[in-house]
Every structure is written in structure tokens, then in C-alpha cells.
XYZ file of N, CA, C and O in Angstrom:
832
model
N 0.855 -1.191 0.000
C 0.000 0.000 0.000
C 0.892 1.243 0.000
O 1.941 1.280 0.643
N 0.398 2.355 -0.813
C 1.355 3.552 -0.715
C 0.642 4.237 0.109
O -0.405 3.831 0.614
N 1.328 5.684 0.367
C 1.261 6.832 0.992
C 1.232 7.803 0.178
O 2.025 7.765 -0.762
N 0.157 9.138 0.329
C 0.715 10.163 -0.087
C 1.502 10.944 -0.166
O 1.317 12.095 -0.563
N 2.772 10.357 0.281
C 3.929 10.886 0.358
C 5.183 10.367 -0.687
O 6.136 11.046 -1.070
N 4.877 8.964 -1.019
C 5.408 8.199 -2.044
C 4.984 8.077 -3.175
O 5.475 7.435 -4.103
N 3.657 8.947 -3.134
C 3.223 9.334 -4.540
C 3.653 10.776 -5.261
O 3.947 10.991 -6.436
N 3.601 11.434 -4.435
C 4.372 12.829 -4.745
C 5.799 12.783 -5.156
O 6.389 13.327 -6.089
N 6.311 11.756 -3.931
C 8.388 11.505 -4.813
C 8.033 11.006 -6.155
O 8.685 11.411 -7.118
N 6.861 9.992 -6.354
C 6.900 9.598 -7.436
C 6.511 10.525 -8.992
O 6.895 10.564 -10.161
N 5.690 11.064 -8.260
C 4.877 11.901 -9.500
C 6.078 12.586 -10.431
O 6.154 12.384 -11.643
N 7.193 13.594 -9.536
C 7.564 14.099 -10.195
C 8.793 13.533 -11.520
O 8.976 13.882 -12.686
N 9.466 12.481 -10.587
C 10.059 11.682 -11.638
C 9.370 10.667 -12.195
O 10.215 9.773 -12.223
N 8.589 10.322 -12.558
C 7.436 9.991 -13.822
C 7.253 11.190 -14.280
O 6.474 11.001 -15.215
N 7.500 12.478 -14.218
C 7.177 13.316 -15.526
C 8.373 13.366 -15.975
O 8.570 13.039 -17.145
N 9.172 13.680 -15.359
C 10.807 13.809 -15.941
C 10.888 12.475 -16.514
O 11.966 12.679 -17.071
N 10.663 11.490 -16.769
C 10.966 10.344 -17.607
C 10.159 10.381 -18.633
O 10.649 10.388 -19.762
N 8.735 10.411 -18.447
C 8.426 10.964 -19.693
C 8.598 12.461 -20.304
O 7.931 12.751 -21.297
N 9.261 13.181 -19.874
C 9.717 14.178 -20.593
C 10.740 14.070 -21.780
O 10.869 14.475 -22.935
N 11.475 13.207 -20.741
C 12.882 13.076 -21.728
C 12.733 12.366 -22.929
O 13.098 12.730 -24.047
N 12.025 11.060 -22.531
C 11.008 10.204 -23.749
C 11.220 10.677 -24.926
O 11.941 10.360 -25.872
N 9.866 12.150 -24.538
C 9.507 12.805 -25.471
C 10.889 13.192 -26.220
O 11.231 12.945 -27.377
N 11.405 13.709 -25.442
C 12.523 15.068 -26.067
C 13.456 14.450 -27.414
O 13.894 14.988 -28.431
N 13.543 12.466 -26.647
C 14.691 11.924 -27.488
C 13.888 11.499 -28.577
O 14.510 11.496 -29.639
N 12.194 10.984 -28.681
C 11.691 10.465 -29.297
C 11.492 12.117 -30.773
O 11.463 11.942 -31.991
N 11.414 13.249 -30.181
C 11.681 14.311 -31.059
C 12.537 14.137 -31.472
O 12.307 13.477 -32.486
N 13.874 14.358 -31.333
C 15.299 14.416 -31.846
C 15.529 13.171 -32.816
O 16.187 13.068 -33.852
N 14.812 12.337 -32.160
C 15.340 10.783 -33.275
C 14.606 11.179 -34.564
O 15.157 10.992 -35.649
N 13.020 11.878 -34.457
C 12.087 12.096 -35.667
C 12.895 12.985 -36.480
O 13.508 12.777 -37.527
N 12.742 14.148 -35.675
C 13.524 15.799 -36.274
C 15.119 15.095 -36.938
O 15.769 15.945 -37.546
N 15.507 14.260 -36.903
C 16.929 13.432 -37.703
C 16.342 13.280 -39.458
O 16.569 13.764 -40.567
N 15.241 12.016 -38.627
C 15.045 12.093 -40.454
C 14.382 12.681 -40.858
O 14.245 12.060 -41.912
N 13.700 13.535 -40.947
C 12.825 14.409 -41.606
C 13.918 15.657 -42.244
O 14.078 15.939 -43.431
N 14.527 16.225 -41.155
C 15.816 17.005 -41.848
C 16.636 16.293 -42.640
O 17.337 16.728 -43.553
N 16.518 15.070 -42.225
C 17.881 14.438 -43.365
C 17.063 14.009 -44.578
O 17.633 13.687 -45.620
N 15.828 14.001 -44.467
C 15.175 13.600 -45.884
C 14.731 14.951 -46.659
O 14.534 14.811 -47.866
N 14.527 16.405 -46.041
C 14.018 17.023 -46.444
C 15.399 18.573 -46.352
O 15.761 19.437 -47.151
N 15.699 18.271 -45.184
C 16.181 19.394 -45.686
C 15.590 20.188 -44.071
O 14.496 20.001 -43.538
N 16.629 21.010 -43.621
C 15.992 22.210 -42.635
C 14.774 22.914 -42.956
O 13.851 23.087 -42.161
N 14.815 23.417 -44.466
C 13.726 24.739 -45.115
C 12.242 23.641 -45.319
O 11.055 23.789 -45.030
N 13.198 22.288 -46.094
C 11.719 21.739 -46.311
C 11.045 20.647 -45.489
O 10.100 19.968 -45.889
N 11.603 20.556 -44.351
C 11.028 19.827 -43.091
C 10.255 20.433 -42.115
O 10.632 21.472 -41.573
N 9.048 19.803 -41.794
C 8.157 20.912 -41.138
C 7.843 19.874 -39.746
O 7.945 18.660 -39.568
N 7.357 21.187 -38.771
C 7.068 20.220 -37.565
C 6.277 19.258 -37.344
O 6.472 18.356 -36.529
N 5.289 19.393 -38.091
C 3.991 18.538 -38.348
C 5.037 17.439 -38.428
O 5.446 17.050 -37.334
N 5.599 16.807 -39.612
C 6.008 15.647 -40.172
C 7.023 15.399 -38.603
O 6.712 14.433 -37.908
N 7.774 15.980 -38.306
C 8.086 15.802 -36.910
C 7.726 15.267 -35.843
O 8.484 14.795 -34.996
N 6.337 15.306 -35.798
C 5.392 15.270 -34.526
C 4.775 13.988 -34.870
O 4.672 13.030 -34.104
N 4.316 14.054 -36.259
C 3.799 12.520 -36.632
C 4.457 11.595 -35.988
O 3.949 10.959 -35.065
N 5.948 11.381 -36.509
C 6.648 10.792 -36.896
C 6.941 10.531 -35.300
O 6.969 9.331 -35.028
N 7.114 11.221 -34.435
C 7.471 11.609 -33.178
C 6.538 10.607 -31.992
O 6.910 10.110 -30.929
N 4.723 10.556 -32.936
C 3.827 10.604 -31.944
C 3.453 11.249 -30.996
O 2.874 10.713 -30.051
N 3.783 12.915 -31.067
C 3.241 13.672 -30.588
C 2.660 15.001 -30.984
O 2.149 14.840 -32.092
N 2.474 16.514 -30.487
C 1.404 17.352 -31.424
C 2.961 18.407 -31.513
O 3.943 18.214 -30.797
N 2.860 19.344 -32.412
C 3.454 20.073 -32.935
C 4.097 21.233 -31.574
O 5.251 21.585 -31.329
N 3.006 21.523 -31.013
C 3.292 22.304 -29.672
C 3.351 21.152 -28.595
O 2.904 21.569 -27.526
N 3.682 20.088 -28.546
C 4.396 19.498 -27.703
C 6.057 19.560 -27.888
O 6.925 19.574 -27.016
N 6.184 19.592 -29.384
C 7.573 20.077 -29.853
C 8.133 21.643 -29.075
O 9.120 21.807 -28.358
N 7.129 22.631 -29.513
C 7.107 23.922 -29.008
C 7.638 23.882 -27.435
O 8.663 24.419 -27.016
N 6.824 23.225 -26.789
C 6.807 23.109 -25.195
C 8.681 22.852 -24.660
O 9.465 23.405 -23.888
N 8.700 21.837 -25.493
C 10.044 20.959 -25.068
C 11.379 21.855 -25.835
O 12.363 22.071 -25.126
N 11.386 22.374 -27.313
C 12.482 23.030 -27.454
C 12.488 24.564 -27.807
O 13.407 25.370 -27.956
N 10.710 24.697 -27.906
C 10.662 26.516 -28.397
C 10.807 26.729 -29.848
O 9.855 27.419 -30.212
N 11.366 26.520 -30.562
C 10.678 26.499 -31.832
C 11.619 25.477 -32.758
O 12.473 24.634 -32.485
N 10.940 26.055 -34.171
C 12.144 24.906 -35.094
C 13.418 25.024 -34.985
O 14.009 23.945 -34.994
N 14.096 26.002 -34.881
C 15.236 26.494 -34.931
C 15.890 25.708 -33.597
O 16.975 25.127 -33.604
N 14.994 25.822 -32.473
C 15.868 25.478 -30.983
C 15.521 23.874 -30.993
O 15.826 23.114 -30.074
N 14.871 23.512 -32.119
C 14.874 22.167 -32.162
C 16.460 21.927 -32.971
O 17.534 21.798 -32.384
N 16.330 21.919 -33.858
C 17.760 21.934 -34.852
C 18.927 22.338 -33.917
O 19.904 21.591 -33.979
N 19.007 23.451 -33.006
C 19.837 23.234 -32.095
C 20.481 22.361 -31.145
O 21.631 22.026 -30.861
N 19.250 22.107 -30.744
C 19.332 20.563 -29.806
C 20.035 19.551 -30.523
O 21.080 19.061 -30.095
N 19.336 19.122 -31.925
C 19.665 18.330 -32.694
C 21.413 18.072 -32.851
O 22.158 17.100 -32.730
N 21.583 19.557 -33.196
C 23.247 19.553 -33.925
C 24.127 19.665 -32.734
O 25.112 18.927 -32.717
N 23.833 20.862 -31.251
C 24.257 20.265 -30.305
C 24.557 18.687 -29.597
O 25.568 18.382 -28.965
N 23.608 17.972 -29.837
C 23.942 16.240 -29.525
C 24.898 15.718 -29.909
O 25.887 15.375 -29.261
N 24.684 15.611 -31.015
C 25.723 14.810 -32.054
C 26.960 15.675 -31.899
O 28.016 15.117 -31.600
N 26.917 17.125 -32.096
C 27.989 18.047 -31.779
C 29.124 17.375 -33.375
O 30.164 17.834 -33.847
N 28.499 16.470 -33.672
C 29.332 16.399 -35.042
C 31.120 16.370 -34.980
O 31.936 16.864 -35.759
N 31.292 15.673 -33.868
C 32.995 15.757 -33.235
C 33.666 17.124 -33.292
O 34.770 17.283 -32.771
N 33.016 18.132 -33.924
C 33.924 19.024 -34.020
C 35.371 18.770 -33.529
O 35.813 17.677 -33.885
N 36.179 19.512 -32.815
C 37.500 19.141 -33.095
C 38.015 17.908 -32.061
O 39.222 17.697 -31.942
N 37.267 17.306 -31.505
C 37.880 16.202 -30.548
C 37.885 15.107 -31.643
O 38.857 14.355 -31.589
N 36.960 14.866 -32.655
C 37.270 13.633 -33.070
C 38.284 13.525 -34.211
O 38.258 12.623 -35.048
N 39.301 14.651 -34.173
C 40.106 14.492 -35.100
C 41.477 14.281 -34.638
O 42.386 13.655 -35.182
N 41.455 14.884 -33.594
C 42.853 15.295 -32.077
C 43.612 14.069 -32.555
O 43.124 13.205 -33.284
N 44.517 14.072 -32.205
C 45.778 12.888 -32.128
C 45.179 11.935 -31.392
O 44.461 12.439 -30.529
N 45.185 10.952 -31.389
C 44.909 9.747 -29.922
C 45.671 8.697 -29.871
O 45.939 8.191 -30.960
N 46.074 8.247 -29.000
C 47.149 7.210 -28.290
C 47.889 6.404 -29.545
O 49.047 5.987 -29.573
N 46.778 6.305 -30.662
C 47.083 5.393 -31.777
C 47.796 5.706 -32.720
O 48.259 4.993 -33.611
N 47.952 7.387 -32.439
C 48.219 7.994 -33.652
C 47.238 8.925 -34.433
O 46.121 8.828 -33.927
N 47.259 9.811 -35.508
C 46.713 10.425 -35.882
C 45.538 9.832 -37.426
O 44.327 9.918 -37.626
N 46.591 9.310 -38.147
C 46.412 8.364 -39.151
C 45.433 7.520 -38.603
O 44.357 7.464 -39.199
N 45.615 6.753 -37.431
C 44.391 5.609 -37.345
C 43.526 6.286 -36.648
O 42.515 5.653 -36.343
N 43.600 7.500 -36.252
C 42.127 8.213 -35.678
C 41.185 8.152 -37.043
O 40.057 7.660 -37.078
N 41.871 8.741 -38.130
C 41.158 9.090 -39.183
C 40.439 8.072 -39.608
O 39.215 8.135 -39.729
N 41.208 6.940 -39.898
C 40.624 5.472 -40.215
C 39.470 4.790 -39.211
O 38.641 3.914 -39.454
N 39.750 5.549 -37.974
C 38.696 4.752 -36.970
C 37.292 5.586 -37.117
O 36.193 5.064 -36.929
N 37.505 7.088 -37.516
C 36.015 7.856 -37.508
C 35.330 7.876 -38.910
O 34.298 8.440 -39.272
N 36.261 7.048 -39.626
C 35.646 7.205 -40.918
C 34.464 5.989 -41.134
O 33.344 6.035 -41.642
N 35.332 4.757 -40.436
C 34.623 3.141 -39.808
C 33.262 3.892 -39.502
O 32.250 3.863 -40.202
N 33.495 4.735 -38.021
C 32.539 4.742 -37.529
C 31.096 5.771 -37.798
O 29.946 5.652 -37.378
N 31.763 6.842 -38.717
C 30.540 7.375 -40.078
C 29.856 6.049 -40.261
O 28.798 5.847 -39.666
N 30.544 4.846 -41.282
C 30.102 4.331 -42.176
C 28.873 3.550 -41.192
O 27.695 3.496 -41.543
N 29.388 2.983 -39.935
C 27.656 2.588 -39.267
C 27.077 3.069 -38.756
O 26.343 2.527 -37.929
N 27.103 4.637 -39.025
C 26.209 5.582 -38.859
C 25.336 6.508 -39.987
O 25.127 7.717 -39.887
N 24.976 5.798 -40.864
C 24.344 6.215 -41.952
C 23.268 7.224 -41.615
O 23.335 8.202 -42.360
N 22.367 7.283 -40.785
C 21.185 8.281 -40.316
C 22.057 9.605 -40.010
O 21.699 10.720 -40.391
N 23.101 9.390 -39.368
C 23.519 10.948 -38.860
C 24.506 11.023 -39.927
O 24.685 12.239 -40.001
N 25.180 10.540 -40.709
C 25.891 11.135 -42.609
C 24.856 11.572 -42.572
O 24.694 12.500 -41.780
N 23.856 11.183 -43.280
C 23.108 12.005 -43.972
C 22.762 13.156 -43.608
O 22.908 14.111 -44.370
N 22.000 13.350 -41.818
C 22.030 14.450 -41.762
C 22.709 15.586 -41.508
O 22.163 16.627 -41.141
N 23.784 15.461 -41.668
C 24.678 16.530 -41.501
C 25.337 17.090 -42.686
O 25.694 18.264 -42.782
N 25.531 15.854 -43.907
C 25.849 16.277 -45.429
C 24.722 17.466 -45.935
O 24.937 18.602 -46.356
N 23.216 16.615 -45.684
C 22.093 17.387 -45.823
C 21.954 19.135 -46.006
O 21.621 19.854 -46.948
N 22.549 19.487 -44.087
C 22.284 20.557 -43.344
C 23.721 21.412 -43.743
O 23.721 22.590 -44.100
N 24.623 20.779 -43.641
C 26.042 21.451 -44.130
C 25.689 22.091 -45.510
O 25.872 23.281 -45.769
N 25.251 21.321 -46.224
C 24.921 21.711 -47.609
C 24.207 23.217 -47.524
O 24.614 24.369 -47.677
N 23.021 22.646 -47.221
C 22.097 23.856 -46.995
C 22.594 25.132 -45.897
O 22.241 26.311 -45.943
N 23.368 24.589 -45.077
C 24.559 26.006 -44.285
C 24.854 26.607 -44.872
O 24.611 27.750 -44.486
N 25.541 26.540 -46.151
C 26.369 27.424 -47.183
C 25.983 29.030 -46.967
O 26.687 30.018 -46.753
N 24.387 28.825 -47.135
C 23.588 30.081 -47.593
C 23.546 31.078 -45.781
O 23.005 30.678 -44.751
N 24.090 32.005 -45.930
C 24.718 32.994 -44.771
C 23.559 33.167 -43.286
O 23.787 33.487 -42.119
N 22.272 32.782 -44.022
C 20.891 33.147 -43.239
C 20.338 31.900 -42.824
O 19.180 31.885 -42.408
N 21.139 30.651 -42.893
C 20.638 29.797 -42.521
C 20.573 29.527 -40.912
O 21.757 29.689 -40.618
N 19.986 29.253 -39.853
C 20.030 29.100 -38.542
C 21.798 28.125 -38.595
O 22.663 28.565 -37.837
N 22.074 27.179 -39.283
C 22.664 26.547 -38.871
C 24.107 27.209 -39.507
O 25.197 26.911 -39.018
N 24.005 27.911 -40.373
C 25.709 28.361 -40.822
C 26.630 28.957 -39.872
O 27.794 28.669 -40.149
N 26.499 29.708 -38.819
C 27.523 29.833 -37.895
C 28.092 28.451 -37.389
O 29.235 27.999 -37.467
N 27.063 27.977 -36.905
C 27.297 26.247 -36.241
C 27.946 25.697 -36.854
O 28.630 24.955 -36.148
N 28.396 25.512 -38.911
C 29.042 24.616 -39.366
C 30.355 25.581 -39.715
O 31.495 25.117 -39.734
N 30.013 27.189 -40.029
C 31.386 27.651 -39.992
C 32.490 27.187 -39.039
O 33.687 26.963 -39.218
N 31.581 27.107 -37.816
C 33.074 27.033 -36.321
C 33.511 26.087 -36.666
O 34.720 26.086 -36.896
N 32.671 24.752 -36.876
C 32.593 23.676 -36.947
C 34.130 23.149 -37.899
O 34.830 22.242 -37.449
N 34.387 23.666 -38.859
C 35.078 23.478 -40.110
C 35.907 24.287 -39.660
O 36.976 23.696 -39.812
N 36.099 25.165 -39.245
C 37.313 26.114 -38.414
C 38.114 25.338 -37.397
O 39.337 25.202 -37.363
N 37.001 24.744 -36.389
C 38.028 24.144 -35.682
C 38.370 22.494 -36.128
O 39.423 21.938 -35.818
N 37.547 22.009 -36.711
C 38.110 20.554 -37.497
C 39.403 21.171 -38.295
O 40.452 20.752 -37.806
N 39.539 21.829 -39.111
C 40.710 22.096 -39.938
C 41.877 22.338 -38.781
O 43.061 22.008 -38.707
N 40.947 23.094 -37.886
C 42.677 23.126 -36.739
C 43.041 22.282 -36.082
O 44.232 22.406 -35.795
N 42.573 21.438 -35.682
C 42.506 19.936 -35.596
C 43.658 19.257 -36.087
O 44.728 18.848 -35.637
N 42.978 19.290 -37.309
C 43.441 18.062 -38.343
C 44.571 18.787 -39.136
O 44.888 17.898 -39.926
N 45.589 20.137 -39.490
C 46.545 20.608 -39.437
C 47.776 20.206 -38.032
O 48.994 20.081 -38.155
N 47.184 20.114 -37.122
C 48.019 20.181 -35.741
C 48.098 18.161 -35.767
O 49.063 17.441 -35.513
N 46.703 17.782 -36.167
C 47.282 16.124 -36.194
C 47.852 15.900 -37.622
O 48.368 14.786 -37.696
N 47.928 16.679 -38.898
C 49.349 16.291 -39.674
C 50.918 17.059 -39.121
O 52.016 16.585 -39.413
N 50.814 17.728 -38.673
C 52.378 18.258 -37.728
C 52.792 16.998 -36.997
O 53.780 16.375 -37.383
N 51.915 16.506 -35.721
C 52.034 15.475 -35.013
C 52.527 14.309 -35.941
O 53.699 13.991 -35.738
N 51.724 13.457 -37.130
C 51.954 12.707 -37.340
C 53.058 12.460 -38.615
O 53.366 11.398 -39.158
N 53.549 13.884 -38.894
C 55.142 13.910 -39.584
C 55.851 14.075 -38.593
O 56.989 14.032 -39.060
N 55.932 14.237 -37.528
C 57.020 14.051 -36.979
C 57.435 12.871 -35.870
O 58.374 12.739 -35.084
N 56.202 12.046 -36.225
C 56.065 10.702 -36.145
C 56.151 10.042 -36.998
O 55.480 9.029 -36.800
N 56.933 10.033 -38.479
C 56.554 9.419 -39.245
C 55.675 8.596 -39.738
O 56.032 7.639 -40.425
N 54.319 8.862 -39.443
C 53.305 8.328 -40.271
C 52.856 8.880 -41.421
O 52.099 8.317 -42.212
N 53.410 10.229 -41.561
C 52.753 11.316 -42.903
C 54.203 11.649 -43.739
O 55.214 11.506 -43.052
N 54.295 11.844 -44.381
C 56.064 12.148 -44.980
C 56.176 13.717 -44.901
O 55.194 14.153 -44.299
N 56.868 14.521 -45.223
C 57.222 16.255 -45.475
C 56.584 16.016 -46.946
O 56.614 15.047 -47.704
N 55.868 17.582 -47.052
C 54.863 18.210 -48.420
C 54.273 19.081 -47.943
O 54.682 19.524 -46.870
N 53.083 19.655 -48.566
C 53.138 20.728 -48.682
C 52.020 21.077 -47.667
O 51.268 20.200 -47.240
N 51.901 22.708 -47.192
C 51.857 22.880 -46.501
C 50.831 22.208 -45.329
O 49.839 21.732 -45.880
N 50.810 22.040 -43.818
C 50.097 20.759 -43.076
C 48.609 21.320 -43.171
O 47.614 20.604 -43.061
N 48.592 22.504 -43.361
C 46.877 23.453 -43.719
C 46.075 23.051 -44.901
O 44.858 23.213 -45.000
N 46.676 22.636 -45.587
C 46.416 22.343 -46.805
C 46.090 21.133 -47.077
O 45.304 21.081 -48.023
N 46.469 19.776 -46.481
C 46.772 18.392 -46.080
C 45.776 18.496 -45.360
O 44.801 17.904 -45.824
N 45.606 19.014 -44.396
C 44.502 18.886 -43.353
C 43.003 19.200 -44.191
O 42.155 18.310 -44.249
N 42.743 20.710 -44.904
C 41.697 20.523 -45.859
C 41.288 19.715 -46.519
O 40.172 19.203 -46.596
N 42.700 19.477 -47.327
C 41.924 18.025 -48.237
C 41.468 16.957 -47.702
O 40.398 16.543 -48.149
N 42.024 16.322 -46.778
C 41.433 15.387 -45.881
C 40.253 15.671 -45.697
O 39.547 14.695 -45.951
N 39.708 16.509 -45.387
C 38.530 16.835 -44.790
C 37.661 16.714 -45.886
O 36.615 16.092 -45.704
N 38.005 17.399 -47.468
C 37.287 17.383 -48.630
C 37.019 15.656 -49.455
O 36.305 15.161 -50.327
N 37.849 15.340 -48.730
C 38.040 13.950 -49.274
C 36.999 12.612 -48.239
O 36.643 11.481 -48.572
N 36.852 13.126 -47.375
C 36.041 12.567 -46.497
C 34.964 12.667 -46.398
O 34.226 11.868 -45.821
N 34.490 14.178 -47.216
C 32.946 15.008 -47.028
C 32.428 14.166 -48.654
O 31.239 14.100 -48.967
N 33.680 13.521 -49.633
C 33.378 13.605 -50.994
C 32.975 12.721 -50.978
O 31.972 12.397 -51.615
N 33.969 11.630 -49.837
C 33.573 10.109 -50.105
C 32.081 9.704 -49.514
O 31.450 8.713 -49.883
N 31.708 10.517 -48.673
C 30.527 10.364 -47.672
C 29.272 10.921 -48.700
O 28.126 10.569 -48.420
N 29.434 11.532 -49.535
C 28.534 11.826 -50.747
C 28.545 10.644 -51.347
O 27.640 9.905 -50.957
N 29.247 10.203 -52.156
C 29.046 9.048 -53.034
C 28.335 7.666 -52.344
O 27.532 6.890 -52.861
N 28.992 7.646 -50.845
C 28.460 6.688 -49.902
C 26.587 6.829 -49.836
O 25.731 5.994 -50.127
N 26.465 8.188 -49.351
C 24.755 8.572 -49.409
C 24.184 8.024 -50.756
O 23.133 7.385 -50.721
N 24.783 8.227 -51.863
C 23.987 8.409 -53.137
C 24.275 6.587 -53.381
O 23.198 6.028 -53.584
N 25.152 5.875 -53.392
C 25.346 4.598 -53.423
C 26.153 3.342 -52.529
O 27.229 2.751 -52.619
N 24.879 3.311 -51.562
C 25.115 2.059 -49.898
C 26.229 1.289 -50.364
O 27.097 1.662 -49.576
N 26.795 0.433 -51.150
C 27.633 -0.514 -51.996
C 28.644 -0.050 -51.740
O 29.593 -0.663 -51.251
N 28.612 1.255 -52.061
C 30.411 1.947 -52.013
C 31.231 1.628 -50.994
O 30.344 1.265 -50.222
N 32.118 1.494 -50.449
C 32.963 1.517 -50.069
C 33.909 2.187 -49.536
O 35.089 1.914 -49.757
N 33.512 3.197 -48.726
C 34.113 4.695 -48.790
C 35.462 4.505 -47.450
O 36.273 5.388 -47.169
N 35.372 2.919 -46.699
C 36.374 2.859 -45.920
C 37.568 2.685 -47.011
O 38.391 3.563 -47.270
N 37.533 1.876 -47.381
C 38.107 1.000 -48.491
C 39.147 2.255 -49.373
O 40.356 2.200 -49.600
N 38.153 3.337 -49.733
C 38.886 4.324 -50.975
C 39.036 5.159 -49.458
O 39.944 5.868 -49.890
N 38.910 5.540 -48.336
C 40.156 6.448 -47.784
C 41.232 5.849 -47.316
O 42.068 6.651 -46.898
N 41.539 4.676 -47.225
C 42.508 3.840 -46.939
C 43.523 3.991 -48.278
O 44.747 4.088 -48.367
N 42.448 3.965 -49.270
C 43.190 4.353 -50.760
C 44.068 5.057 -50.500
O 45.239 4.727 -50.306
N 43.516 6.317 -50.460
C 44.027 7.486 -50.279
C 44.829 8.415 -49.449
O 45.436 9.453 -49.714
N 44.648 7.722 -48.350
C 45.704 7.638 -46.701
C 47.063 7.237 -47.441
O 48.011 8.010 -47.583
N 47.016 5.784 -47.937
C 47.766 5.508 -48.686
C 48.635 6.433 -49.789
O 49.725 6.992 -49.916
N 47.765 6.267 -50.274
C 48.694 7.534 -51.934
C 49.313 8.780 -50.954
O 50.281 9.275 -51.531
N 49.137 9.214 -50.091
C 50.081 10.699 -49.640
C 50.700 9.927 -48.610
O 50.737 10.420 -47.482
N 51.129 8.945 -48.785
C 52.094 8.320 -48.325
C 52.099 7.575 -46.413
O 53.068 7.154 -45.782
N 50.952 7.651 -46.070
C 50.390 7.219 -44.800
C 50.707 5.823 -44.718
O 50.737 5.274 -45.819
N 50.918 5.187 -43.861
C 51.440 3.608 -43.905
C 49.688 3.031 -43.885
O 48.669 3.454 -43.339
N 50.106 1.462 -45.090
C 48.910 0.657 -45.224
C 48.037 0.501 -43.734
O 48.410 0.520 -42.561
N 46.596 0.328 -44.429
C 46.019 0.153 -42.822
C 46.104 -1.241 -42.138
O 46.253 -2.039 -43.063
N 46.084 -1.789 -41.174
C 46.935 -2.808 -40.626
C 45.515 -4.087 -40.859
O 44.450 -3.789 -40.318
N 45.578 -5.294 -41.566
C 45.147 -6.044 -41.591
C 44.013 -6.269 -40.015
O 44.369 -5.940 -38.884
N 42.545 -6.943 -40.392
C 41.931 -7.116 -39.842
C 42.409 -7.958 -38.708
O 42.951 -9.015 -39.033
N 42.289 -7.633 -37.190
C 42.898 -8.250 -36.175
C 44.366 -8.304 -35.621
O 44.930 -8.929 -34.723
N 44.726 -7.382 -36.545
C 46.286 -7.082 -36.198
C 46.460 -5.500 -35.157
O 46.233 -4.392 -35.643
N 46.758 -5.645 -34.159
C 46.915 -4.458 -32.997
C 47.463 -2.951 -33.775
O 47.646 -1.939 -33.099
């Protein structure tokens, strides 16, 4: 038998659990709908459907579309510059390990190729968010080709700013072709390509 006293501790965390519910069961919807449509052409409705809940239940929980998309790109936070940093392994097999781990993450490629895309344009809610974003990945990934020439995993060329961009262009290119055709192989061709600027082969399956 309860008490009215063990119903009150209870009440309030039963709303906070279903709050959060809600919040993640939004964020998982608001994924694909932006990644199928697009920021401009994704609307809350299709959100809420998709969600199982009403449009101003969205409202309630993040305040509007925009502070939804916030939430959104805040989560994922999209590694900005930690997932490029040097790590214990080296710099080279960081690259190889986040590229793996894109590839079994197909729902969040997409939405971020999607939204990056559509960033370009200066008025978009999300273009500051992917400017920094690409500001500090490039500083990143310049400071882990310094590191990993003077570790010999990268050889001397040209400048490490430049090395570090392309990487980045080469990763955003392969992750396109990946979206447009599942088959591809996009671990496979940056290993290629790690390769060709002279990065040592990637180490056979099960080898430390």
C-alpha cells in the first residue's frame, strides 16, 4: 500500500521520464525528416507525426524549429575538433577509426551532409554552427598532420593546412558518393588514399 507521500516523490520523476522520452523520441524524428528534407523543407507537423506527438508538444520541449535543430546539432555536436585530435594510436588511425565509424552511422551522414549543404547560404540558422565547426576541425586536423610527420606516419609536403583541408574534402566527398550509393565503399577508398600521400597501409583485420 502507498502513501501520499510516495506518490508525490513519485509523480515528479514519472514526468521527468516521460519528458525526456519525449525530447529523445523528437530528436530521433527531427533526424530524419531534416535528413530527408532538408531544414527549409522539413516541417514540424512531419516531426510530430513521426514523433507521436502534437506540434506544440515540440514547441513546449524546445521553443521552436530552430531550438529544435539546435538541440539536434548540439547532440551529435558532429565531433567538431575532438574527433580528429591525435589519440594514443596515432593520428592516421584516428582518421581510419572515424571514418569506420561514419560508415555505421548512416542516419547521422546524412544528416549533416544534408544541413552542411544547406549552411552554405549565410541566413541559414545553422551556418555559424558549421562555420566554427570546419574552423576548428581544420585546426585539428593541421596540428594532427604536424604530429603525425614528426612521427613518421605522414612524410614532409606541402603545406600541413592544406593536407589537413583536403582530408577533410576527401572525407565530405567520399561520404557523398556513400549517401547516393550504400555498396560503395568509402572505408576501403580512404585507406586508398591515406595511402597515396604516403600514410602507412592500414593494418590487416585483427592485427593491434
Amino acid at each position: 500500500m502507498t502513501n501520499a507521500a510516495d506518490s508525490r516523490k513519485r509523480g515528479p520523476r514519472g514526468s521527468y521520464v516521460a519528458g525526456r522520452e519525449a525530447q529523445r523520441a523528437i530528436l530521433d524524428a527531427a533526424r530524419d525528416v531534416f535528413a530527408e528534407h532538408g531544414y527549409r523543407g522539413g516541417v514540424l507537423r512531419d516531426v510530430a507525426d513521426r514523433a507521436g506527438v502534437s506540434a506544440a508538444n515540440i514547441i513546449h520541449h524546445f521553443g521552436s524549429k530552430e531550438g529544435l535543430l539546435v538541440a539536434l546539432l548540439e547532440e551529435r555536436d558532429l565531433g567538431n575538433s575532438h574527433e580528429l585530435q591525435a589519440t594514443s594510436s596515432g593520428f592516421v588511425a584516428g582518421l581510419r577509426d572515424l571514418v569506420r565509424r561514419n560508415a555505421a552511422d548512416r542516419g547521422m551522414v546524412h544528416l549533416f551532409t544534408t544541413l552542411a549543404a544547406e549552411a552554405t547560404a549565410s541566413g541559414h540558422p545553422a551556418h555559424k554552427f558549421f562555420r566554427t565547426r570546419y574552423d576548428e576541425i581544420r585546426r585539428a586536423a593541421t596540428e594532427g598532420v604536424v604530429t603525425a610527420r614528426d612521427q613518421g606516419t605522414l612524410p614532409p609536403g606541402p603545406p600541413a593546412a592544406d593536407v589537413a583541408a583536403a582530408l577533410l574534402a576527401v572525407m565530405d566527398g567520399l561520404q557523398t558518393q556513400w549517401l547516393l550509393d550504400p555498396d560503395f565503399d568509402m572505408v576501403a577508398a580512404f585507406d586508398a588514399h591515406l595511402t597515396a600521400i604516403g600514410a602507412p597501409p592500414a593494418p590487416e583485420s585483427g592485427t593491434p
